[in-house]
CSV table of C-alpha atoms in Angstrom, one decimal:
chain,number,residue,atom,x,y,z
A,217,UNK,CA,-28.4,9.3,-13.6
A,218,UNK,CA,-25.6,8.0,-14.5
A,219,UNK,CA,-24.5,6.5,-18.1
A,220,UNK,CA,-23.4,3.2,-17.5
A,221,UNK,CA,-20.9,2.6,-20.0
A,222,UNK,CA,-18.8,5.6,-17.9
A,223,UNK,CA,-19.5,3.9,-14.4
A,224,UNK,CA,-18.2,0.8,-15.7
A,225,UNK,CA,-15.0,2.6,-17.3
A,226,UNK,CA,-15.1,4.3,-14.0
A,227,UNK,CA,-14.9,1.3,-11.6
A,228,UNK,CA,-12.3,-0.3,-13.8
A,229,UNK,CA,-10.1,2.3,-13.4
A,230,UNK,CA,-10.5,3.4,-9.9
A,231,UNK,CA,-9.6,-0.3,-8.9
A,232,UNK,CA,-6.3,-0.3,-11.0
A,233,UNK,CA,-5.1,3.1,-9.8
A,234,UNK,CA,-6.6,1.5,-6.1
A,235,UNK,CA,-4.5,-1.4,-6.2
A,236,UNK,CA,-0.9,-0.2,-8.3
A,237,UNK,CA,1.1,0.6,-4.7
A,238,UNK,CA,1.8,4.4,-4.5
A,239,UNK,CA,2.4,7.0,-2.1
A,240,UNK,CA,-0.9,6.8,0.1
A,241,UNK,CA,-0.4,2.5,0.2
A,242,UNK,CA,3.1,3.2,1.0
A,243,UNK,CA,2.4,5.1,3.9
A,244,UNK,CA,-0.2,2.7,5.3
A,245,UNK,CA,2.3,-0.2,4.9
A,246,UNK,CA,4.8,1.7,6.4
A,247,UNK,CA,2.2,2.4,9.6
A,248,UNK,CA,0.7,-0.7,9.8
A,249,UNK,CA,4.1,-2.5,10.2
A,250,UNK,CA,5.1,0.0,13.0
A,251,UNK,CA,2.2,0.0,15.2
A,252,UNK,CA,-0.1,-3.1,14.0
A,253,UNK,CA,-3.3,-3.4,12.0
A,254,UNK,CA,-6.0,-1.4,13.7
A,255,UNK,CA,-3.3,1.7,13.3
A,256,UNK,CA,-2.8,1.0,9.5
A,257,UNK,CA,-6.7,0.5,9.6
A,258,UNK,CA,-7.2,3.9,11.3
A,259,UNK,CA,-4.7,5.6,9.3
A,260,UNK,CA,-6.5,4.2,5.9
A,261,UNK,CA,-9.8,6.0,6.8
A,262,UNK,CA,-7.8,9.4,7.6
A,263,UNK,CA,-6.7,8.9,3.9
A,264,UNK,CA,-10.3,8.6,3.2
A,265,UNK,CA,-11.1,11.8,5.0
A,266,UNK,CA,-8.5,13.7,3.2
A,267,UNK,CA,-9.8,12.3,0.0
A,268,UNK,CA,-13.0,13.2,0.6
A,269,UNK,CA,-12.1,16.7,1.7
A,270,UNK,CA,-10.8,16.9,-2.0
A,271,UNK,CA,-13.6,15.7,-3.7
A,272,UNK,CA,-15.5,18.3,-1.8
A,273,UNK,CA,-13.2,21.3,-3.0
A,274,UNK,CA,-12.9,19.2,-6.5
A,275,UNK,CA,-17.0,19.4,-6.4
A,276,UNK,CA,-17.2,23.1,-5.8
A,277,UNK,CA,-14.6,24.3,-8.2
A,278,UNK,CA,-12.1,25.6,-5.1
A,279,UNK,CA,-9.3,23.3,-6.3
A,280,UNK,CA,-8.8,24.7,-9.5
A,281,UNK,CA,-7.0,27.2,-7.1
A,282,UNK,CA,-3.9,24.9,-6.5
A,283,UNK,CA,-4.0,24.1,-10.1
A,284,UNK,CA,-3.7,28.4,-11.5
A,285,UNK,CA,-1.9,29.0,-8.4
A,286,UNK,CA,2.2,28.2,-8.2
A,287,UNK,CA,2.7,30.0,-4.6
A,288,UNK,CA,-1.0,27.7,-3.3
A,289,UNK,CA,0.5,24.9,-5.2
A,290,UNK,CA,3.8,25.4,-3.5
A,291,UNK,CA,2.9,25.8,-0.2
A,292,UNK,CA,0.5,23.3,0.0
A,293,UNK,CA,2.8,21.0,-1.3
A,294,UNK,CA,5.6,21.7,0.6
A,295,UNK,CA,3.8,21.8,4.3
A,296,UNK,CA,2.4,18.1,3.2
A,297,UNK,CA,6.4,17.3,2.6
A,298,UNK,CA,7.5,18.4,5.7
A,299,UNK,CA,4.6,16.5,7.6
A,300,UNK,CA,5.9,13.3,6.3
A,301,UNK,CA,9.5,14.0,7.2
A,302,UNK,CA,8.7,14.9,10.8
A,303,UNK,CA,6.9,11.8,11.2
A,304,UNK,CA,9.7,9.7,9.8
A,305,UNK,CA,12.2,11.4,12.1
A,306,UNK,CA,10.0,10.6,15.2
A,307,UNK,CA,9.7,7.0,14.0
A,308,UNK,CA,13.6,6.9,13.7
A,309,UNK,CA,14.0,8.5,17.1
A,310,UNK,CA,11.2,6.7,18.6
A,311,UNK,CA,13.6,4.4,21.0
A,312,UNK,CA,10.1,2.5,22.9
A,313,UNK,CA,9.7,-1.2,22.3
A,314,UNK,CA,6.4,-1.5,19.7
A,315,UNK,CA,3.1,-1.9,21.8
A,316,UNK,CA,1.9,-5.3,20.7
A,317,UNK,CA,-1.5,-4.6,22.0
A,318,UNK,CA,-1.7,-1.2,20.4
A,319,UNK,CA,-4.9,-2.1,19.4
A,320,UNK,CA,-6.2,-1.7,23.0
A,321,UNK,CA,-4.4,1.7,22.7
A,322,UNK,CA,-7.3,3.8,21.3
A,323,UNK,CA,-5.4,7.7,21.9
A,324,UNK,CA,-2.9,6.1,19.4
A,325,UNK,CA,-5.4,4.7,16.5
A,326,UNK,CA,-6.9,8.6,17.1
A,327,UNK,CA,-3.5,9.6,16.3
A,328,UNK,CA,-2.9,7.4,13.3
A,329,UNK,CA,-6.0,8.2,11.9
A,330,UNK,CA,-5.6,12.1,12.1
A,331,UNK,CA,-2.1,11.4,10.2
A,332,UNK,CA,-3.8,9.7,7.6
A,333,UNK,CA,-6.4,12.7,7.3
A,334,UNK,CA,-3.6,15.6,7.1
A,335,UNK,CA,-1.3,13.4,5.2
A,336,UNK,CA,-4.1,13.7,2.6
A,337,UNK,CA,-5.3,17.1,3.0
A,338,UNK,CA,-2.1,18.5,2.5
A,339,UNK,CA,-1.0,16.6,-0.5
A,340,UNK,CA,-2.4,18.8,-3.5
A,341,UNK,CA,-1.5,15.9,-6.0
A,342,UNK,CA,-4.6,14.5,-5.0
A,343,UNK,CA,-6.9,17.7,-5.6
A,344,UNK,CA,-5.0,18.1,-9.2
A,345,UNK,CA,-6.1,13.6,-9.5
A,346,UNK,CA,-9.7,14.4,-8.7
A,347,UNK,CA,-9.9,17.6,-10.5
A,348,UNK,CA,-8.8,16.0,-13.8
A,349,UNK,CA,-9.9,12.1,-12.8
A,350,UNK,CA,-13.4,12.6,-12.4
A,351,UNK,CA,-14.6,15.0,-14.5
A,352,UNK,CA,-13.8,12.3,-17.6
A,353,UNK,CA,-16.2,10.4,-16.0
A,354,UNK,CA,-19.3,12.9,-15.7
A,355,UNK,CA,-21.9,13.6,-18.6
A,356,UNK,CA,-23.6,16.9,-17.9
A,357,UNK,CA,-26.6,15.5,-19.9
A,358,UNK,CA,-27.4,12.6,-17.4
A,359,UNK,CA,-28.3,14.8,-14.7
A,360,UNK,CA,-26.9,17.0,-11.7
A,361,UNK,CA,-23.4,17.6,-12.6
A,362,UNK,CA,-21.8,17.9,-8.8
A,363,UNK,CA,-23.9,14.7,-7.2
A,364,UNK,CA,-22.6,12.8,-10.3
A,365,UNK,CA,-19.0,14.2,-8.9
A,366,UNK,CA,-19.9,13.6,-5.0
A,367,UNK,CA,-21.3,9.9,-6.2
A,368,UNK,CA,-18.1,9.4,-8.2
A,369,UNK,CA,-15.8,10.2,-5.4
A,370,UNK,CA,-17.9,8.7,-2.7
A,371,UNK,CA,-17.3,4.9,-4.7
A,372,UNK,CA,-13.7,6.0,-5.3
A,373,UNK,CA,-13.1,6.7,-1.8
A,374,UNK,CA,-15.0,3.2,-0.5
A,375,UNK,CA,-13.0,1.1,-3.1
A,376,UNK,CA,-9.7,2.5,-2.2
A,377,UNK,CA,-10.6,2.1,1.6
A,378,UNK,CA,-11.2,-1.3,0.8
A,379,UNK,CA,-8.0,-2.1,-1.0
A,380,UNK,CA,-6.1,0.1,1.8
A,381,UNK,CA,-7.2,-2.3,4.6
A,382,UNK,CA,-6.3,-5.2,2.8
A,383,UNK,CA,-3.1,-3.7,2.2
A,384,UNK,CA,-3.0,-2.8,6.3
A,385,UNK,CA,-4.0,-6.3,7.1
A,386,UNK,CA,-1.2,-7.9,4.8
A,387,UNK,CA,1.5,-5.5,6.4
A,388,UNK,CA,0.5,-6.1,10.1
A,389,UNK,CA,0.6,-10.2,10.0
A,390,UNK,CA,4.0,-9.1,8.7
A,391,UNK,CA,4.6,-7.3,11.4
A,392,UNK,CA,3.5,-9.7,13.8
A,393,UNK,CA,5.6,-12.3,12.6
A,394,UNK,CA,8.7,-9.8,13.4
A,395,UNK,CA,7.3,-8.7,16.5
A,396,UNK,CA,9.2,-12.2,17.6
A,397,UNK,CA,12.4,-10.5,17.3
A,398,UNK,CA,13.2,-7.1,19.0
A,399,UNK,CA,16.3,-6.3,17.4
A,400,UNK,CA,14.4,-6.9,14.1
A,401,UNK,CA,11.7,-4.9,15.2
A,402,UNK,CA,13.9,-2.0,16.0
A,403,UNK,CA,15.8,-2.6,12.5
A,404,UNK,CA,12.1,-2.4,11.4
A,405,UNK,CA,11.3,0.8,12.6
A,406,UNK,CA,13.9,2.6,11.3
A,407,UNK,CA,12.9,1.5,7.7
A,408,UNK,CA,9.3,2.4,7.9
A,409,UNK,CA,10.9,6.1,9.4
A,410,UNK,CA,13.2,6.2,6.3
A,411,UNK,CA,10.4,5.6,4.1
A,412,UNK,CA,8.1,8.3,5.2
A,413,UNK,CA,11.2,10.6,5.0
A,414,UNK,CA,11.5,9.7,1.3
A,415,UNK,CA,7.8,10.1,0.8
A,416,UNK,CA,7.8,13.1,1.9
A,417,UNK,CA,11.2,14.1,0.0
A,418,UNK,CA,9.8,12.8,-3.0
A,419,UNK,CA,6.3,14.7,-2.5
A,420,UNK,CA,8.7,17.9,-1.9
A,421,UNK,CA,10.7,17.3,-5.0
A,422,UNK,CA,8.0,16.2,-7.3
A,423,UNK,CA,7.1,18.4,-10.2
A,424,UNK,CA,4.4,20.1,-10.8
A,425,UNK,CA,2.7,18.3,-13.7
């Protein structure tokens, strides 16, 4: 069972670092204004994937790989960089008007969502963030160390989800309002590309903490 004055420290602070805009909102901003708010949608719960795959190697100790391990860390790291470049370049290069009704377009919310998954998968900032988040929020005398840890991430992962489709919704009527315009639309495009290039620029230039 869990002590309650921790869960309560706990949800207080997963909903601050939820809501501060980083990275992973970034990139769901950035999707949802290119191709709509069932893509940003889709692409939040491949974030959620990814996180959840790193609670999982958070839970069973495999992380602490990345965090003893320059070359793991590195190459981890640097394969999650070059993912978010590529798919800023095909943004930029993508010369197609925006599907409106990309929300009938289920192949591409697929798509969007496995982004979102090996966005986060291959990001081992957010192994290191669970490996030295959650433990502060475990007590080894309330019970069953790793479901405390799987519990923890579980309500991390649905609050963030939350906040990440609000964020998608936000960006889409957005969107929508400059869907009106093509040239601005196009204009549009190219930003969203240039800021998953500098995501992924800043994820490949980020130092190891």
């Amino acid at each position: 069972m869990l002590d309650f004055a921790n869960f309560t420290a706990f949800l207080v602070a997963t909903l601050v670092i939820s809501i501060i805009p980083g990275p992973d909102v970034a990139f769901i901003v950035s999707r949802s204004v290119a191709g709509g708010k069932k893509v940003g949608i889709a692409t939040a719960f491949g974030m959620q994937l990814g996180i959840m795959f790193h609670i999982l190697l958070a839970a069973f100790g495999l992380s602490a790989i990345l965090m003893t391990s320059a070359l793991a860390f590195q190459i981890v790291k640097y394969i999650g960089a070059a993912y978010l470049i590529y798919l800023g370049i095909q943004t930029i290069r993508d010369k197609e008007g925006i599907n409106i009704n990309i929300q009938e377009n289920h192949g591409g919310m697929w798509k969007a969502f496995w982004q979102g998954a090996i966005t986060d998968i291959f990001n081992p900032k957010v192994a290191l963030f669970f490996l030295t988040f959650l433990p502060q929020f475990i007590n080894p005398d309330k019970g069953n160390t790793f479901f405390q840890f799987i519990f923890l991430g579980v309500v991390f992962g649905l609050l963030g989800l939350i906040i990440d489709v609000c964020y998608s919704i936000i960006a889409s009527s957005i969107r929508n309002v400059l869907a009106k315009n093509k040239n601005v639309m196009q204009w549009q495009k190219k930003v969203s590309g240039f800021t998953l290039i500098g995501l992924g620029t800043w994820l490949a230039f980020e130092k190891r903490s």
